[in-house]
Short mmCIF file of N, CA and C in Angstrom, two decimals:
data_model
loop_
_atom_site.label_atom_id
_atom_site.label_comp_id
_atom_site.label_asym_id
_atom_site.label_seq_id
_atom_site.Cartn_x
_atom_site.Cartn_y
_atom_site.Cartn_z
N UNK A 11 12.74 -18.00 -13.13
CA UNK A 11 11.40 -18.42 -13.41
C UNK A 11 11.40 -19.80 -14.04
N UNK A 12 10.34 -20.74 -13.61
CA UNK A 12 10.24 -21.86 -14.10
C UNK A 12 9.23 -21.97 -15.56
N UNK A 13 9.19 -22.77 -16.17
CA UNK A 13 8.48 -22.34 -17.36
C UNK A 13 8.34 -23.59 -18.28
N UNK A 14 6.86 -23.44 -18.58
CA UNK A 14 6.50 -24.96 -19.51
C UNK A 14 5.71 -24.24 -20.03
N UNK A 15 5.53 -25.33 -21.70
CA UNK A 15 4.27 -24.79 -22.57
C UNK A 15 3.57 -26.04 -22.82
N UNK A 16 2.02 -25.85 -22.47
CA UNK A 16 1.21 -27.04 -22.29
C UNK A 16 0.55 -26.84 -23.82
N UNK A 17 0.39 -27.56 -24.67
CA UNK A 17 -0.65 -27.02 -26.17
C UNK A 17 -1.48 -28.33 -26.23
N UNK A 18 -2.87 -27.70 -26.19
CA UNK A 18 -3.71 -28.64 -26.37
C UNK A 18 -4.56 -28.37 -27.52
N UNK A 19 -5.12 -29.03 -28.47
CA UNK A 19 -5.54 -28.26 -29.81
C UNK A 19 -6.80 -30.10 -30.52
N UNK A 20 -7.14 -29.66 -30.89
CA UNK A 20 -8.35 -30.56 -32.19
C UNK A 20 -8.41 -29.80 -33.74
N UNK A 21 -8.89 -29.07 -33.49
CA UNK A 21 -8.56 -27.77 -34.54
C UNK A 21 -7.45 -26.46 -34.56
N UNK A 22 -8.21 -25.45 -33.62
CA UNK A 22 -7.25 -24.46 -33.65
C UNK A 22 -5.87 -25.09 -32.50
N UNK A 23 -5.39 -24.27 -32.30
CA UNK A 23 -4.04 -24.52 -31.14
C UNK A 23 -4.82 -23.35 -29.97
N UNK A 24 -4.04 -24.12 -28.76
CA UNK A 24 -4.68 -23.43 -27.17
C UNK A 24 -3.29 -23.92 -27.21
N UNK A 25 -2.55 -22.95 -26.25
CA UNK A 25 -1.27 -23.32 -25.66
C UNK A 25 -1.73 -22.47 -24.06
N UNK A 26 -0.67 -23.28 -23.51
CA UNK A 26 -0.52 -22.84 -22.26
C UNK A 26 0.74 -22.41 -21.74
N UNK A 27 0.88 -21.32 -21.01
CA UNK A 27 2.59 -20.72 -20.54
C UNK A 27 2.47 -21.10 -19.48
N UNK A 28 3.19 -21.73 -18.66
CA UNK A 28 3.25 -21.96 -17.32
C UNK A 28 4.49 -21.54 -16.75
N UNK A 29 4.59 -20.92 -15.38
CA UNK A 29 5.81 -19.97 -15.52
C UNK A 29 5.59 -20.44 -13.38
N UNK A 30 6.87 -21.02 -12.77
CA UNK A 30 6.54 -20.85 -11.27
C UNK A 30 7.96 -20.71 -10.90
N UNK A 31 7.90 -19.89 -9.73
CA UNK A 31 9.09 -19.60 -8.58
C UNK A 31 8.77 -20.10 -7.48
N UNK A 32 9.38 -20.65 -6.55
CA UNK A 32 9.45 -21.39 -5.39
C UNK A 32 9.96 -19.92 -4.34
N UNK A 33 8.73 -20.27 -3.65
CA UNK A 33 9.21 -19.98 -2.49
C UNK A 33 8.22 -19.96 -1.16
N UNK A 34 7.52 -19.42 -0.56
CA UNK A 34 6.46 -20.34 1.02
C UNK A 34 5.54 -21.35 0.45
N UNK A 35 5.48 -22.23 1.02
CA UNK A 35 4.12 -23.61 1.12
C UNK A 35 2.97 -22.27 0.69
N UNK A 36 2.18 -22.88 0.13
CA UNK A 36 0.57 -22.18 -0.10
C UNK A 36 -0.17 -23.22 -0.82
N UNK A 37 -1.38 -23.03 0.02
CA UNK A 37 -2.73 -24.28 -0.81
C UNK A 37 -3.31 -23.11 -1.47
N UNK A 38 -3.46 -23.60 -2.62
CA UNK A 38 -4.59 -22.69 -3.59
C UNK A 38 -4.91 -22.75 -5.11
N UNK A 39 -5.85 -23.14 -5.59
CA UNK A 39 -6.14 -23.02 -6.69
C UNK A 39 -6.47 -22.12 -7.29
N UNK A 40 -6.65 -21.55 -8.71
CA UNK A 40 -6.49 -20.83 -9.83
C UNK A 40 -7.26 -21.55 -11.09
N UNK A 41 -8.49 -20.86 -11.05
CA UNK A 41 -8.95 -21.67 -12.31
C UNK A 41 -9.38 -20.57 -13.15
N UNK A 42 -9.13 -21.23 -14.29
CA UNK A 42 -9.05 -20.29 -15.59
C UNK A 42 -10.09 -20.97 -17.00
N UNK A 43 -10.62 -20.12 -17.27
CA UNK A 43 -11.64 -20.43 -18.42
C UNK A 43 -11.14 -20.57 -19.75
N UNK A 44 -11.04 -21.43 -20.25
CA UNK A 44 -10.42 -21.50 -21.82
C UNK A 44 -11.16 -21.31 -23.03
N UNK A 45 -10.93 -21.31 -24.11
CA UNK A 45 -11.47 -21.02 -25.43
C UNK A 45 -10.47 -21.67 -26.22
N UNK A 46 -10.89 -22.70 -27.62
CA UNK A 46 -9.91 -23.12 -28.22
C UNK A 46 -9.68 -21.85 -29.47
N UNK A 47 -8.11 -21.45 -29.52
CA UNK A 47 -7.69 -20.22 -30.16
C UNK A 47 -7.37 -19.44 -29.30
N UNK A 48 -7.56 -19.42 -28.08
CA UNK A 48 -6.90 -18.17 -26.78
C UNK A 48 -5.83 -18.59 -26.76
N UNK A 49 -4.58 -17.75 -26.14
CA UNK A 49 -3.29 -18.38 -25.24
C UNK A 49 -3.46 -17.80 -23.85
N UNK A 50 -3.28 -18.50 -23.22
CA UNK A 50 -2.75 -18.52 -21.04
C UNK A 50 -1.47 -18.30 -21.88
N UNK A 51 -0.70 -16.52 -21.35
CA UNK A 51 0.31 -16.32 -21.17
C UNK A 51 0.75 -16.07 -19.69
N UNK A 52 1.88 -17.01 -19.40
CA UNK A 52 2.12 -16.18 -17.73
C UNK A 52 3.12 -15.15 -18.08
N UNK A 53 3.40 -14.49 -18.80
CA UNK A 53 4.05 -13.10 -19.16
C UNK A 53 2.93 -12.46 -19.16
N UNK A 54 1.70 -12.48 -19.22
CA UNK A 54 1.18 -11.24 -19.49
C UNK A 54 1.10 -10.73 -18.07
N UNK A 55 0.94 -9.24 -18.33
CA UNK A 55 0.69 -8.22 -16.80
C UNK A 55 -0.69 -7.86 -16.59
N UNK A 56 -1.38 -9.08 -17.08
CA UNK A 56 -3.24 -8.73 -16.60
C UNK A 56 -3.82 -9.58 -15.99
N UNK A 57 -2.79 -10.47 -14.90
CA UNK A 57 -2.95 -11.43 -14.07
C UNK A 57 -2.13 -12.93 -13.63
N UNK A 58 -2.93 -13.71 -13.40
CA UNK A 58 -1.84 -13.99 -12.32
C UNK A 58 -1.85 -15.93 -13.73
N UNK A 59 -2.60 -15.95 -14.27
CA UNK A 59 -2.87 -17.15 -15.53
C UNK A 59 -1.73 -17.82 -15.65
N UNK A 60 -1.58 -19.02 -15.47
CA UNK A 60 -0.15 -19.41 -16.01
C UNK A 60 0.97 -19.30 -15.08
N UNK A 61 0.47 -18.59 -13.68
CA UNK A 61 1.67 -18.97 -12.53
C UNK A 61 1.62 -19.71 -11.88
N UNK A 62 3.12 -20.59 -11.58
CA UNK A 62 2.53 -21.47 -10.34
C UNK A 62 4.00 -20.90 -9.78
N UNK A 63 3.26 -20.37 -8.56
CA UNK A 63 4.50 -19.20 -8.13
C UNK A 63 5.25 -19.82 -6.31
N UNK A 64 4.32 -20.49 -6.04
CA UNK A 64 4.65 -21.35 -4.46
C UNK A 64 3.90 -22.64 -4.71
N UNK A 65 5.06 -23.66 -3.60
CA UNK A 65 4.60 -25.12 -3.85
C UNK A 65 3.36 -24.99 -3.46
N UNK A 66 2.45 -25.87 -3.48
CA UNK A 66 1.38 -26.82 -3.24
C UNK A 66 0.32 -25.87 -4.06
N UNK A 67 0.44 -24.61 -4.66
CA UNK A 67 -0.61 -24.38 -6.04
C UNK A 67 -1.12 -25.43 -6.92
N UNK A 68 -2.04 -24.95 -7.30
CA UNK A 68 -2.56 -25.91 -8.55
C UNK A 68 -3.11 -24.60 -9.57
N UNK A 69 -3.19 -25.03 -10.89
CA UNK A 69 -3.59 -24.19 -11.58
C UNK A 69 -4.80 -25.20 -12.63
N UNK A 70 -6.13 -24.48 -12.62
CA UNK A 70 -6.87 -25.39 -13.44
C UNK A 70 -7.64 -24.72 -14.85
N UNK A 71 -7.44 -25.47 -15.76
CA UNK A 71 -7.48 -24.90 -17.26
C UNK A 71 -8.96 -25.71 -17.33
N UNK A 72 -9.90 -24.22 -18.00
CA UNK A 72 -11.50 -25.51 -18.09
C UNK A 72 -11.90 -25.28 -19.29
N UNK A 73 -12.25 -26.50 -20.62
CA UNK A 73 -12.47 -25.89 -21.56
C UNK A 73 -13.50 -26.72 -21.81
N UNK A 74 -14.41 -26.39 -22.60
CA UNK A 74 -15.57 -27.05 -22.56
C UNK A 74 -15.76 -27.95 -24.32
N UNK A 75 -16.27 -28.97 -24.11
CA UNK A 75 -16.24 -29.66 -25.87
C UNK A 75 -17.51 -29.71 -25.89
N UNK A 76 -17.90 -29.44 -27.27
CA UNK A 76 -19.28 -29.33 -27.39
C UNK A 76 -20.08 -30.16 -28.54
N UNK A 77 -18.99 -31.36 -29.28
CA UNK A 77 -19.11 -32.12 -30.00
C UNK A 77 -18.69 -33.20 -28.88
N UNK A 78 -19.12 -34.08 -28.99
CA UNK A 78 -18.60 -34.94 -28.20
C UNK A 78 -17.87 -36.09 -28.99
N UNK A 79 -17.12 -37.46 -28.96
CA UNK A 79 -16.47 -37.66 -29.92
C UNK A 79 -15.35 -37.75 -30.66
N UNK A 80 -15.04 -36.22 -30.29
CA UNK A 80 -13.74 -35.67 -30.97
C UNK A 80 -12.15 -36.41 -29.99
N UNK A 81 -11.36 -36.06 -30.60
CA UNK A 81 -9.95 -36.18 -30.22
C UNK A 81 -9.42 -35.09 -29.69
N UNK A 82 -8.76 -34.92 -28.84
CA UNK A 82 -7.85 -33.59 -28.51
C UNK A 82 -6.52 -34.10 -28.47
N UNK A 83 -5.49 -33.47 -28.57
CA UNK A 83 -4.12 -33.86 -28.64
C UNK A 83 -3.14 -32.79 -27.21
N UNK A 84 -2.77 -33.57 -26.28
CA UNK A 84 -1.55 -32.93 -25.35
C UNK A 84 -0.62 -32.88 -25.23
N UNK A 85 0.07 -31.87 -25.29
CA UNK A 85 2.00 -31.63 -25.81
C UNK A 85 2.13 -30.89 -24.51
N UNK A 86 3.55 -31.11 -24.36
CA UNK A 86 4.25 -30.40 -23.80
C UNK A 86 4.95 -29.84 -24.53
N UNK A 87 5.27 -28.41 -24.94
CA UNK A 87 5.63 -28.35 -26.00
C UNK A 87 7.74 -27.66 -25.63
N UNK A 88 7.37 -26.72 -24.73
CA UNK A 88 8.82 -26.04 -23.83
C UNK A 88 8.30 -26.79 -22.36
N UNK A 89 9.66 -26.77 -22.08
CA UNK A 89 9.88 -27.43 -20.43
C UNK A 89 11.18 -27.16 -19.66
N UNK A 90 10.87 -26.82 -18.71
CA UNK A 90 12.07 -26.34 -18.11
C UNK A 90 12.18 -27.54 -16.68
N UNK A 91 13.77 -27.98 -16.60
CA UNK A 91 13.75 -28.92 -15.85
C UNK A 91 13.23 -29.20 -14.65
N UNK A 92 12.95 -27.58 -14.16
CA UNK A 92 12.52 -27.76 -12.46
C UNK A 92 11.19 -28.17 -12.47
N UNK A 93 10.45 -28.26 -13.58
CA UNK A 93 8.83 -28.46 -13.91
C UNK A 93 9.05 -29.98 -13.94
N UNK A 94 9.69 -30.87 -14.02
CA UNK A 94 9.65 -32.18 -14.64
C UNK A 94 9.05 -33.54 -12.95
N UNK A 95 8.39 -32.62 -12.19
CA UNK A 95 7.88 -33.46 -11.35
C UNK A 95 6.60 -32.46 -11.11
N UNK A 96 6.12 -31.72 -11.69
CA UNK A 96 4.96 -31.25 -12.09
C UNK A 96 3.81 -32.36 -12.19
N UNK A 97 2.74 -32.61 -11.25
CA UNK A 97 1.71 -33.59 -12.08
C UNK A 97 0.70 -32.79 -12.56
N UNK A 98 0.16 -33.67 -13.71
CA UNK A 98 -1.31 -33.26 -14.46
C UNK A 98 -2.10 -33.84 -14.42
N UNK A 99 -3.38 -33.74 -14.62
CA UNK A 99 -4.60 -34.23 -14.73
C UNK A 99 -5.68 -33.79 -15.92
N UNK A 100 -5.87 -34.73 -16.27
CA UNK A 100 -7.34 -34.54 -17.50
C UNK A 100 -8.32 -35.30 -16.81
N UNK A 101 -9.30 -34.19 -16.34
CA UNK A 101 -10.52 -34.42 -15.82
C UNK A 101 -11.83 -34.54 -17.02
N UNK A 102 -12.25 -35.76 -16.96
CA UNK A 102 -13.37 -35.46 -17.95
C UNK A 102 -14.90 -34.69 -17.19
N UNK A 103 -15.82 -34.64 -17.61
CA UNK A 103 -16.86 -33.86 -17.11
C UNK A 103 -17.48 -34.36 -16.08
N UNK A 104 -17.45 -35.78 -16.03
CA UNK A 104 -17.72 -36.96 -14.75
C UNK A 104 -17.03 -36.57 -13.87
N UNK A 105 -15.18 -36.59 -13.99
CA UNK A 105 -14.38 -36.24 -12.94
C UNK A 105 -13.67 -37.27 -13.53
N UNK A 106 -13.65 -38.25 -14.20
CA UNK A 106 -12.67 -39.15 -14.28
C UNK A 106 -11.08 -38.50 -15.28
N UNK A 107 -10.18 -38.97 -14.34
CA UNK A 107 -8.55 -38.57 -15.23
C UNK A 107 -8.57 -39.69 -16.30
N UNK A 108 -8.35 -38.97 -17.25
CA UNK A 108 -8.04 -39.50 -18.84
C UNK A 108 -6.74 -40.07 -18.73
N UNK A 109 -6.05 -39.39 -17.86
CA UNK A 109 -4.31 -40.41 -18.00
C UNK A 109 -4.73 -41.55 -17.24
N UNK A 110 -5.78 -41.88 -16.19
CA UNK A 110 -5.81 -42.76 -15.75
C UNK A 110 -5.15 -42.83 -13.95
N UNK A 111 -4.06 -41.96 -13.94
CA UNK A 111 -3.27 -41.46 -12.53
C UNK A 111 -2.91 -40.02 -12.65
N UNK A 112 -2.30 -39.48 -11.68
CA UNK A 112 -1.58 -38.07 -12.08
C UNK A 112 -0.49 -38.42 -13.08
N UNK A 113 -0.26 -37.65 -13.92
CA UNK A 113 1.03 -37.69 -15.20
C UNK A 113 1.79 -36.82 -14.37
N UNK A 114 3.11 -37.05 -14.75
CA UNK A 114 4.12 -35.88 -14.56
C UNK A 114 4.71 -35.10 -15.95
N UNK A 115 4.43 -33.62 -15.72
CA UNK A 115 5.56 -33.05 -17.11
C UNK A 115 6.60 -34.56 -17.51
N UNK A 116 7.45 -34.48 -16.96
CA UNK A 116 8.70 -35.23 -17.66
C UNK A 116 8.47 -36.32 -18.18
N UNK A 117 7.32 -37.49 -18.17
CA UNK A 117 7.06 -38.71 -17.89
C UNK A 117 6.53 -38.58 -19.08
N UNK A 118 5.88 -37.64 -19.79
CA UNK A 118 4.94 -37.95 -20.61
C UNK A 118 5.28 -37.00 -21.83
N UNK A 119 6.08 -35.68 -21.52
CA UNK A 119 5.97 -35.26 -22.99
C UNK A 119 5.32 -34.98 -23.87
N UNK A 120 4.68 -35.52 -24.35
CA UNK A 120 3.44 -35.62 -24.86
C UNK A 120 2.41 -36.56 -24.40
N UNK A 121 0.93 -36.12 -24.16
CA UNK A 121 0.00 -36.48 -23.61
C UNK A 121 -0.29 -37.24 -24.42
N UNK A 122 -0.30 -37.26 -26.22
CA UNK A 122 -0.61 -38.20 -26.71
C UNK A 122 -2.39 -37.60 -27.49
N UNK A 123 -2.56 -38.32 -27.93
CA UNK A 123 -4.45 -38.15 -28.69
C UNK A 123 -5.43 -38.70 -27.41
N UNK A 124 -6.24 -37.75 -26.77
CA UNK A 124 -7.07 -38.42 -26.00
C UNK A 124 -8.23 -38.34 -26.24
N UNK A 125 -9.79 -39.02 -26.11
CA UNK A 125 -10.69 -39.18 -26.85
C UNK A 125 -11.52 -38.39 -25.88
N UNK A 126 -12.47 -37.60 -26.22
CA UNK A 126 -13.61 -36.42 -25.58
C UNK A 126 -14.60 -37.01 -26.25
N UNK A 127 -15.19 -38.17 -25.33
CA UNK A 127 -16.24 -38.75 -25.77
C UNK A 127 -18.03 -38.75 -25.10
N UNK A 128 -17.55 -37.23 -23.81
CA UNK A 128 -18.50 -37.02 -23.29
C UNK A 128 -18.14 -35.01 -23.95
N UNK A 129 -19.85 -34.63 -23.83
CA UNK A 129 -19.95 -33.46 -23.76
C UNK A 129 -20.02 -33.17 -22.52
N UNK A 130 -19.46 -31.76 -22.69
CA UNK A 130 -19.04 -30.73 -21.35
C UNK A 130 -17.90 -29.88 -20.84
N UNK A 131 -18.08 -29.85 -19.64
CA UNK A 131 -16.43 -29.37 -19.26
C UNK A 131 -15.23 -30.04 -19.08
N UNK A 132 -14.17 -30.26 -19.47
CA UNK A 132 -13.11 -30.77 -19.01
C UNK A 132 -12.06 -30.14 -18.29
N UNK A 133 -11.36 -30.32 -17.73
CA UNK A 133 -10.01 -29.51 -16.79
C UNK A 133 -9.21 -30.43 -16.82
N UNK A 134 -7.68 -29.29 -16.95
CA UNK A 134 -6.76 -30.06 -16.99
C UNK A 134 -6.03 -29.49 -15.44
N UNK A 135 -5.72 -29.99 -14.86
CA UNK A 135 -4.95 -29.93 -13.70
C UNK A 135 -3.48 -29.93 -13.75
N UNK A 136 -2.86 -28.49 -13.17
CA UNK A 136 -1.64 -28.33 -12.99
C UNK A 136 -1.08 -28.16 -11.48
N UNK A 137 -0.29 -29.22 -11.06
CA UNK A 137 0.55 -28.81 -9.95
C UNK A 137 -0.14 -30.37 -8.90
N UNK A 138 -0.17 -29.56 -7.43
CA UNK A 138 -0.30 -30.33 -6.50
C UNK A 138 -0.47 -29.96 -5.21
N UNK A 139 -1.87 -29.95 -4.31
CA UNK A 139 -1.36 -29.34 -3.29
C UNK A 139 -0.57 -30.12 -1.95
N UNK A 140 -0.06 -30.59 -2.51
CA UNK A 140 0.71 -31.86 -1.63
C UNK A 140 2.22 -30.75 -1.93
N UNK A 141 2.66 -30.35 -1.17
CA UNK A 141 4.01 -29.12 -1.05
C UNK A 141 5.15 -29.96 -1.08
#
């Protein structure tokens, strides 16, 4: 199993388990509703959250800010090497990526302090459906 921990936090901590095995091409997304204080475990056995189990998945994390303003902070916090060409995305509520391009796990490590200066939804984008 492949396996990364994404933690994104302002106040409480949100972590993310990301857990994938390779094996047929598949297009498909997975989007998942967040709360800051939940964890996305991909160990848990009450779904599929946190897998990216065949290439060209994407997995999308949506959490909504309701101050606008604020800072959020992105870690990578565990990483496992086969993840390190993994890209991400921080979608703001417009659609625009906060990194500016796709990031890769390895490249970035840490996402760094990024500014949530619109209210709404944001998503962070995991994977690629490019196989």
């Amino acid at each position: 199993m492949l396996k990364s921990t994404l933690n994104l936090w302002w106040t409480p901590l949100l972590s993310l388990f990301l857990l994938g095995a390779t094996s047929l091409v598949a297009q498909s997304q997975q989007i998942h509703d967040l709360t800051f204080g939940n964890t996305i475990d991909g160990y848990a056995s009450t779904g599929g959250e946190g897998w990216i189990q065949n290439p060209g998945e994407v997995e999308i994390f949506r959490f909504e800010v309701t101050v606008p303003g604020q800072k959020i902070f992105l870690e990578w916090g565990e990483q496992d090497p086969a993840l390190r060409q993994l890209p991400i995305k921080l979608l703001d509520p417009w659609g625009k990526d906060l990194f500016g391009s796709p990031q890769v796990v390895a490249a970035q490590g840490a996402g760094g302090v990024k500014d949530v200066v619109r209210q709404g939804v944001y998503e962070i984008g995991v994977g690629s459906e490019d196989a």
